[in-house]
mmCIF file of C-alpha atoms in Angstrom:
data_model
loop_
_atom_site.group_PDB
_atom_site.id
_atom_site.type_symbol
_atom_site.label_atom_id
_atom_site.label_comp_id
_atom_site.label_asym_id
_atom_site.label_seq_id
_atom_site.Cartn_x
_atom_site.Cartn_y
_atom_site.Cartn_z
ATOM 1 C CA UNK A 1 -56.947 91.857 6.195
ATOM 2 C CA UNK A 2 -53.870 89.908 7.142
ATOM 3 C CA UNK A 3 -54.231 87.144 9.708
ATOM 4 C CA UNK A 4 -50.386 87.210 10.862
ATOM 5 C CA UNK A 5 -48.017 90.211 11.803
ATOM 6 C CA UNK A 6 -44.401 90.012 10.916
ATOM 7 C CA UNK A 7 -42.662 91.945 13.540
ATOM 8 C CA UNK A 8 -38.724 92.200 13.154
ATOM 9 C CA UNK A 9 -36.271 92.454 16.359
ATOM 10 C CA UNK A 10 -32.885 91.808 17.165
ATOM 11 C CA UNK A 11 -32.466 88.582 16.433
ATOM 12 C CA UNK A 12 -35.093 86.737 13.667
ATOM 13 C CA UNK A 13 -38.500 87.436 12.425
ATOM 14 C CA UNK A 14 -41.057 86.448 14.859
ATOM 15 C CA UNK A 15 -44.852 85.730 13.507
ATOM 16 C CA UNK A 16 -47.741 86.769 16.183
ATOM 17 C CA UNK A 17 -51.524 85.760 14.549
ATOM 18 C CA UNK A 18 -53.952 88.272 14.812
ATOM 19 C CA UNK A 19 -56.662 85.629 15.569
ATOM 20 C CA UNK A 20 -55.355 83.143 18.099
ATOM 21 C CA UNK A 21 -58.657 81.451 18.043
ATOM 22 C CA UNK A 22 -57.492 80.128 13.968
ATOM 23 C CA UNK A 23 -54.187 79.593 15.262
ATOM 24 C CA UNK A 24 -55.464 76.984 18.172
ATOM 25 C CA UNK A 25 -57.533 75.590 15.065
ATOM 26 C CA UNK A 26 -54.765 75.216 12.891
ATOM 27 C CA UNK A 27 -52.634 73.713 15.934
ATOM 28 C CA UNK A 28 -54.920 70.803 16.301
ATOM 29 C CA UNK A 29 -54.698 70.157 12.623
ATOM 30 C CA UNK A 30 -51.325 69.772 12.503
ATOM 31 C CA UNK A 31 -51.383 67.621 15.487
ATOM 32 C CA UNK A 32 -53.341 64.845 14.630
ATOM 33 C CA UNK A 33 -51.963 65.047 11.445
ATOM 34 C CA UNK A 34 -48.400 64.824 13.359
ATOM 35 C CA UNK A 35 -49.971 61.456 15.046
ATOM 36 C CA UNK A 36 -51.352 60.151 12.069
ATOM 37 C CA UNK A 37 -47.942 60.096 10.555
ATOM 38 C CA UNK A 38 -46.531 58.468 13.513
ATOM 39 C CA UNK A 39 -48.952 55.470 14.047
ATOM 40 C CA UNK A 40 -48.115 54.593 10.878
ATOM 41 C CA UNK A 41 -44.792 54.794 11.151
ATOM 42 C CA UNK A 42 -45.587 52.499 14.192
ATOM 43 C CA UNK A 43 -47.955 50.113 12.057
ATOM 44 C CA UNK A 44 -44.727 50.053 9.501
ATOM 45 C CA UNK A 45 -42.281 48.703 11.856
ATOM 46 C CA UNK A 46 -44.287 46.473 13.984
ATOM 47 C CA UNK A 47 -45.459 44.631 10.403
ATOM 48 C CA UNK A 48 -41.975 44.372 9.870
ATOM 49 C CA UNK A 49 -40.620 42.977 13.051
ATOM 50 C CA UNK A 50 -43.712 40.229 12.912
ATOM 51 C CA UNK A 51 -43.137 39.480 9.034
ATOM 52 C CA UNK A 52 -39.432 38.779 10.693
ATOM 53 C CA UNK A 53 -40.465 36.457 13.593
ATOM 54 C CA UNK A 54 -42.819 34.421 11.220
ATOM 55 C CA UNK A 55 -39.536 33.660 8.988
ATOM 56 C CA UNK A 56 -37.414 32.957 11.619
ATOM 57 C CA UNK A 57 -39.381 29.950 12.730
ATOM 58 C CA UNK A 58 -40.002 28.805 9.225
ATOM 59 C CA UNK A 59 -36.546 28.892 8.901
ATOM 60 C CA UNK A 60 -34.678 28.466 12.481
ATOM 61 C CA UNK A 61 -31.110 28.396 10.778
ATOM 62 C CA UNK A 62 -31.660 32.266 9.478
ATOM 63 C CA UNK A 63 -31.687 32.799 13.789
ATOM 64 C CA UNK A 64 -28.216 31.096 14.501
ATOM 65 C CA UNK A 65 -26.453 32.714 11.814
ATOM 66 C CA UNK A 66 -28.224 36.242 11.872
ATOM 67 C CA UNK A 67 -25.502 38.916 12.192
ATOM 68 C CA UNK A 68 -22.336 36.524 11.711
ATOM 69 C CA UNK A 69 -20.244 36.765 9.009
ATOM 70 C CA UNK A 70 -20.511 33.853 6.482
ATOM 71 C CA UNK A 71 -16.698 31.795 6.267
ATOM 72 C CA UNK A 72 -15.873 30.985 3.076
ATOM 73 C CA UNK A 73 -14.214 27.705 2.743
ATOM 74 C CA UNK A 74 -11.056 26.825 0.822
ATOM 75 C CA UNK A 75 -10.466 23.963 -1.176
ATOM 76 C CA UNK A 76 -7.087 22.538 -0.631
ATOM 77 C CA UNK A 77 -5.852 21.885 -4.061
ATOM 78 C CA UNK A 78 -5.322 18.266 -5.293
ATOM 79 C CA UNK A 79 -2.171 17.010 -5.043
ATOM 80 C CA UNK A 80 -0.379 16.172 -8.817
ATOM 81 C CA UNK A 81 0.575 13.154 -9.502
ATOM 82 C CA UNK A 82 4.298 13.571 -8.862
ATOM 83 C CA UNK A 83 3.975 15.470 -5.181
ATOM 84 C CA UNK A 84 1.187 12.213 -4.368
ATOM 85 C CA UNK A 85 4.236 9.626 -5.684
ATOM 86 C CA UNK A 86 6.960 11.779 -3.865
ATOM 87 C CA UNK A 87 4.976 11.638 -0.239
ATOM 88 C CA UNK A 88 4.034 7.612 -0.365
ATOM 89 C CA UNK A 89 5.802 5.885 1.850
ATOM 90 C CA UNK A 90 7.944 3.513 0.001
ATOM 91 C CA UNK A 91 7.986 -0.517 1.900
ATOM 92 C CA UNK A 92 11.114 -2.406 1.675
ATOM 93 C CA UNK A 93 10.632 -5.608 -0.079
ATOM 94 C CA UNK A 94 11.473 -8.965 2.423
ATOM 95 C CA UNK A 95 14.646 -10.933 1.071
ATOM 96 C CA UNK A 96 12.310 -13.664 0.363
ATOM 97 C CA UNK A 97 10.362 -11.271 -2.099
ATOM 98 C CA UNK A 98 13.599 -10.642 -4.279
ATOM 99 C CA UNK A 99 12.040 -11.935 -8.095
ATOM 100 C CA UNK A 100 13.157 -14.960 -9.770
ATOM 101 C CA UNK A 101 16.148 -14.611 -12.162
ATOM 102 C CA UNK A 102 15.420 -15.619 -15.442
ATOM 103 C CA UNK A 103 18.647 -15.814 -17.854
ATOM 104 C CA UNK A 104 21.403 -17.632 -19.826
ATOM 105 C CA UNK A 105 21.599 -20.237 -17.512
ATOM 106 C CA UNK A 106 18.413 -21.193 -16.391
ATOM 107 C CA UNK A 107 17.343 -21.125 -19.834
ATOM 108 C CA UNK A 108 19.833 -23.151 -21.158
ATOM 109 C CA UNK A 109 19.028 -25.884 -18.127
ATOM 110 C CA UNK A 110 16.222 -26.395 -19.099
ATOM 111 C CA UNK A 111 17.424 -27.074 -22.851
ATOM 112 C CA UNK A 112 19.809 -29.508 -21.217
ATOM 113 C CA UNK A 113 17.652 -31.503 -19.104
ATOM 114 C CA UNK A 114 14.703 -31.362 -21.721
ATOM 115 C CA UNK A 115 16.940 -31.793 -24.973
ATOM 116 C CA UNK A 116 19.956 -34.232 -23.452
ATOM 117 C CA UNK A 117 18.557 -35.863 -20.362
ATOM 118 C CA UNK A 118 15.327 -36.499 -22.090
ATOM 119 C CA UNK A 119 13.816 -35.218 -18.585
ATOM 120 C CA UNK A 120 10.000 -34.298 -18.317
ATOM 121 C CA UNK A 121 8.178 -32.336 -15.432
ATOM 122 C CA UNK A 122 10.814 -29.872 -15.299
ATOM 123 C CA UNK A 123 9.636 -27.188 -12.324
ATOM 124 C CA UNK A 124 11.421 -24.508 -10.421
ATOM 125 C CA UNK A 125 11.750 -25.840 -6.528
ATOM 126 C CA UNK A 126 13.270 -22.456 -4.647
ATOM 127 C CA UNK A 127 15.653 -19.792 -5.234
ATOM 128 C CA UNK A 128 17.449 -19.077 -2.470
ATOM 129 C CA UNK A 129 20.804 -17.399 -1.000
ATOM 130 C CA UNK A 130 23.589 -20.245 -0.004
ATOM 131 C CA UNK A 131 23.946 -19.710 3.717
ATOM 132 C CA UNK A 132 27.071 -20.745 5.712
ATOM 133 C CA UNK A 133 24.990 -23.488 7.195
ATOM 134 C CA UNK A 134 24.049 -25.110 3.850
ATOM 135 C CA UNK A 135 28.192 -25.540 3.446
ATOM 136 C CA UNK A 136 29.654 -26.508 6.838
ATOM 137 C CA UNK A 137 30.680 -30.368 7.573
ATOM 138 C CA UNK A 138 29.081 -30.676 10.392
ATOM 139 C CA UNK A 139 25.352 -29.842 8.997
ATOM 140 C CA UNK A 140 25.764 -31.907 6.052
ATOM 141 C CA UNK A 141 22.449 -30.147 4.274
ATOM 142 C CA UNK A 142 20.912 -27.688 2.314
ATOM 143 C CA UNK A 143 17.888 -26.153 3.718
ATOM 144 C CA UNK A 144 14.806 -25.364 1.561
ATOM 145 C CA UNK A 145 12.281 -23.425 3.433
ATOM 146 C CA UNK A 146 8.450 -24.471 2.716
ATOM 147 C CA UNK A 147 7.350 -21.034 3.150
ATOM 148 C CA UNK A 148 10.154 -20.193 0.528
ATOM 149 C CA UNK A 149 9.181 -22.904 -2.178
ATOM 150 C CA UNK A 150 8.245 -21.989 -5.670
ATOM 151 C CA UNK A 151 5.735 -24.804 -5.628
ATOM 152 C CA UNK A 152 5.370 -28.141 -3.618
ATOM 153 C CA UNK A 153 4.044 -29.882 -6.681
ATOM 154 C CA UNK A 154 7.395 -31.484 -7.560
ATOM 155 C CA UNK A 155 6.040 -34.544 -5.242
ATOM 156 C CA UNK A 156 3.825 -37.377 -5.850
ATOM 157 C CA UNK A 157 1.012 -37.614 -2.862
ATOM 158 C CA UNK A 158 2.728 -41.156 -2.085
ATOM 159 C CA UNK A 159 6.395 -39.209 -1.973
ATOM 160 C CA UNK A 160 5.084 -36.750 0.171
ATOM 161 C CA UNK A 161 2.792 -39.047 2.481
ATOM 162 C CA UNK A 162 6.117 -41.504 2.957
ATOM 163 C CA UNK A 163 8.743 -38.359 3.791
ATOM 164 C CA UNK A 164 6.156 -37.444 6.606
ATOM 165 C CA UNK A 165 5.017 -40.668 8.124
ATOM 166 C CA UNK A 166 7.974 -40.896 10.114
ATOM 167 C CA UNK A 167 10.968 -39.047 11.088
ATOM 168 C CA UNK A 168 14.092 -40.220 9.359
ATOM 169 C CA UNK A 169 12.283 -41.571 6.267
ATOM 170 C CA UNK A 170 14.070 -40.306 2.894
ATOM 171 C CA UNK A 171 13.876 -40.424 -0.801
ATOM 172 C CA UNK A 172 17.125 -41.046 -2.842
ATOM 173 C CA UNK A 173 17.770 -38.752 -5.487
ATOM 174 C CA UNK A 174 20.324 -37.929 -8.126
ATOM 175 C CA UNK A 175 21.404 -34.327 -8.400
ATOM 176 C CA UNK A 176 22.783 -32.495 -11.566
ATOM 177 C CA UNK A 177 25.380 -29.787 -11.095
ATOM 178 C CA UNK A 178 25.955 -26.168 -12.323
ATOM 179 C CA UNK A 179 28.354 -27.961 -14.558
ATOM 180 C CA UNK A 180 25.706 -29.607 -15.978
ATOM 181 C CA UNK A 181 27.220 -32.970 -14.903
ATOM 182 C CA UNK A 182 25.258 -35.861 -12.856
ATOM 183 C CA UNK A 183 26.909 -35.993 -9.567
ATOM 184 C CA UNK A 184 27.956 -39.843 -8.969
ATOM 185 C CA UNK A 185 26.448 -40.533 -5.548
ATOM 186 C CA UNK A 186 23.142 -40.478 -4.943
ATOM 187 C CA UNK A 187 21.482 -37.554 -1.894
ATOM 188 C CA UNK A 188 18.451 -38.396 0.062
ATOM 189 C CA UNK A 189 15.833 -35.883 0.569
ATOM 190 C CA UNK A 190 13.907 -35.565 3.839
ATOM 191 C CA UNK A 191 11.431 -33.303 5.472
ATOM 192 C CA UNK A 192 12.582 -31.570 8.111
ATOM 193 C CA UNK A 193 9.989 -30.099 10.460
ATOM 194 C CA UNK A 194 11.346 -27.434 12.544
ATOM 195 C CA UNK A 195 9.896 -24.416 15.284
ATOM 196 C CA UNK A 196 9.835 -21.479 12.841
ATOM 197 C CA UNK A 197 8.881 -23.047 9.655
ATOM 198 C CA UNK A 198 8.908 -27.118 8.098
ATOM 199 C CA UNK A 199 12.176 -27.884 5.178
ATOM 200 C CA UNK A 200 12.918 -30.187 2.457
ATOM 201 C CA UNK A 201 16.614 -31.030 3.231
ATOM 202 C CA UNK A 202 19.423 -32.464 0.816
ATOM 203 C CA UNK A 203 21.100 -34.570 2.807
ATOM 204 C CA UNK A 204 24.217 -37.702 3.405
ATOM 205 C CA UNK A 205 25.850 -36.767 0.220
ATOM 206 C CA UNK A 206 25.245 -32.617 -0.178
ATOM 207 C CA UNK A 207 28.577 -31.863 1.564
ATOM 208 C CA UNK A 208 30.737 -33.893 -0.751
ATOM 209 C CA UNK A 209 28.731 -32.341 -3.844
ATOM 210 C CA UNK A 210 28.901 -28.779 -2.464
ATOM 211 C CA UNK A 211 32.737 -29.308 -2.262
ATOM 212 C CA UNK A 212 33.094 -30.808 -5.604
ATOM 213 C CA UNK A 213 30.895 -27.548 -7.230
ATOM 214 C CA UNK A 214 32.390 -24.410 -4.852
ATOM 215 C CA UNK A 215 33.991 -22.526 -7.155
ATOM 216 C CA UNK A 216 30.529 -22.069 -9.093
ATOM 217 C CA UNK A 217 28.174 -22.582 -5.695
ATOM 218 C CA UNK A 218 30.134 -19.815 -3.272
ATOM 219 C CA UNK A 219 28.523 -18.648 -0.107
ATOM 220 C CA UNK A 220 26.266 -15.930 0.056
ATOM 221 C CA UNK A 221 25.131 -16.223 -4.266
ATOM 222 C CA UNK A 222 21.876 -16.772 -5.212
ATOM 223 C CA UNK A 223 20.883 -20.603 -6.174
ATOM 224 C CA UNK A 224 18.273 -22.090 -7.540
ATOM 225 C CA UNK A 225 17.001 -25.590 -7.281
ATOM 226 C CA UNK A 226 14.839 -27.354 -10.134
ATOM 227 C CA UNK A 227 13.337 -30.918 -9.876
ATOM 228 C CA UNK A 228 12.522 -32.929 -12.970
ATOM 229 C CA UNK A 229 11.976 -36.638 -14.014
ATOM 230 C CA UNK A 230 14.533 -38.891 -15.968
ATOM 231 C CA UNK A 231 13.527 -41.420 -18.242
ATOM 232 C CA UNK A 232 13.228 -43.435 -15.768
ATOM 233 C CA UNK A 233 10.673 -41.714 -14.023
ATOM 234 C CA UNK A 234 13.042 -40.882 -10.889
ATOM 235 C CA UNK A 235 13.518 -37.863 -9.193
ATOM 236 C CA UNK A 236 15.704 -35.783 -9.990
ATOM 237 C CA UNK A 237 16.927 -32.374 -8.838
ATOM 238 C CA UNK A 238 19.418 -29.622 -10.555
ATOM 239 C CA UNK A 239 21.037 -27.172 -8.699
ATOM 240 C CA UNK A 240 22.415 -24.006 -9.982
ATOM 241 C CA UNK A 241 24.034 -20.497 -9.394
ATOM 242 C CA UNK A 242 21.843 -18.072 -11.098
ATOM 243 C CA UNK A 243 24.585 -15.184 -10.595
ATOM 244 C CA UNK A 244 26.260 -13.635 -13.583
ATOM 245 C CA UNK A 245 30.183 -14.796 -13.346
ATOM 246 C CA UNK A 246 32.464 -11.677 -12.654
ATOM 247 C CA UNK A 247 35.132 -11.708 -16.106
ATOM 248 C CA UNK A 248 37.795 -9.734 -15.338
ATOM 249 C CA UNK A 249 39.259 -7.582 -18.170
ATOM 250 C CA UNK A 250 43.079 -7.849 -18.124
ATOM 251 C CA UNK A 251 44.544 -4.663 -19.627
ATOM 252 C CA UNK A 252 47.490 -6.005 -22.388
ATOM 253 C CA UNK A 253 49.414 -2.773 -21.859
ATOM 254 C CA UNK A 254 49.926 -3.070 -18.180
#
């Protein structure tokens, strides 16, 4: 005998149990089973949620960035070596940086003064640009900057101790020209102390010599001055232009 009726209407089938006693049996079945499922859905999720607050504290970082997005940094690329030269800054060298000119005629006086002169202790002094002050009357000097010297060797201790002992004291010297020719009166050289910086001066005679040598010693070129020995031990100075000459080419048509 059939514990359920199937009785049709209108809308859907509609089951009516015979027994309702089984049917409240059955019920209570299903319930508990019902809750059994759902504490352990509960159990489930409350494991989880603990298993998740124990790693949090090992691991406090996992809490600050927990639901943000991670950035992913960008490596600027490395400049090559021509865009890193292009964006230096370049420095202007000083004026008293410019290098020193080595040619024709600095070599060849030094060949003079070692090979003709018999000369000895040849050294370069200071190159320098020929100011209008180191050619008017009234100065009567050319200036040599100690801050601009090649080297301050070309003195004996004694030289240099007598110069400085007191103002006015000098040192006579003979000076050779660009023409390669000893000029006939003899300069003095003093030290010159002054605010900005201290000088070696040519002085008494440097006028008359710059006069005699213009056309090779013109205002504004580049000079050098070298100090050597004669045979005679003395000191001696040589003073040059170390600028190319301009030639000017004459056209034979015109």
């Amino acid at each position: 005998m059939a514990d359920a009726v199937v009785i049709m209407s209108d809308t859907a089938p509609v089951i009516r149990s015979r027994n309702p006693k089984r049917l409240t049996t059955e019920n209570s079945v299903y319930l508990r089973k019902i809750e059994e499922l759902a504490n352990e859905k509960l159990r489930f999720f409350r494991d989880k949620e603990l298993r998740g607050e124990e790693t949090n504290k090992s691991n406090p970082k996992s809490v600050r960035t927990a639901g943000k997005k991670k950035k992913i940094s960008k490596r600027k690329r490395a400049p090559s070596t021509g865009e890193a030269g292009s964006k230096k800054r370049k420095v202007p060298k000083k004026a008293d940086e410019k290098a020193v000119v080595v040619n024709e005629i600095t070599e060849g006086l030094k060949e003079f003064i070692v090979n003709e002169m018999k000369g000895r202790d040849v050294r370069l002094v200071i190159q320098k640009k020929l100011f209008d002050s180191d050619t008017r009357h009234g100065l009567n000097r050319l200036n040599m900057p100690l801050k601009q010297l090649q080297t301050n060797e070309f003195l004996t201790q004694d030289e240099k101790d007598h110069l400085k002992k007191e103002k006015g004291n000098q040192i006579e010297v003979r000076l050779l020209g660009p023409t390669l020719e000893m000029y006939k009166d003899p300069m003095s050289l003093r030290w010159w102390p002054m605010e900005k910086t201290d000088n070696y001066v040519f002085a008494t005679n440097w006028y008359r010599f710059w006069s005699a040598n213009k056309l090779h010693l013109k205002r504004d070129s580049n000079v050098q001055v070298w100090s050597f020995r004669g045979s005679d031990q003395k000191l001696c100075f040589a003073v040059v232009c170390v600028e190319e000459p301009v030639v000017e080419v004459v056209d034979s048509d015109s």
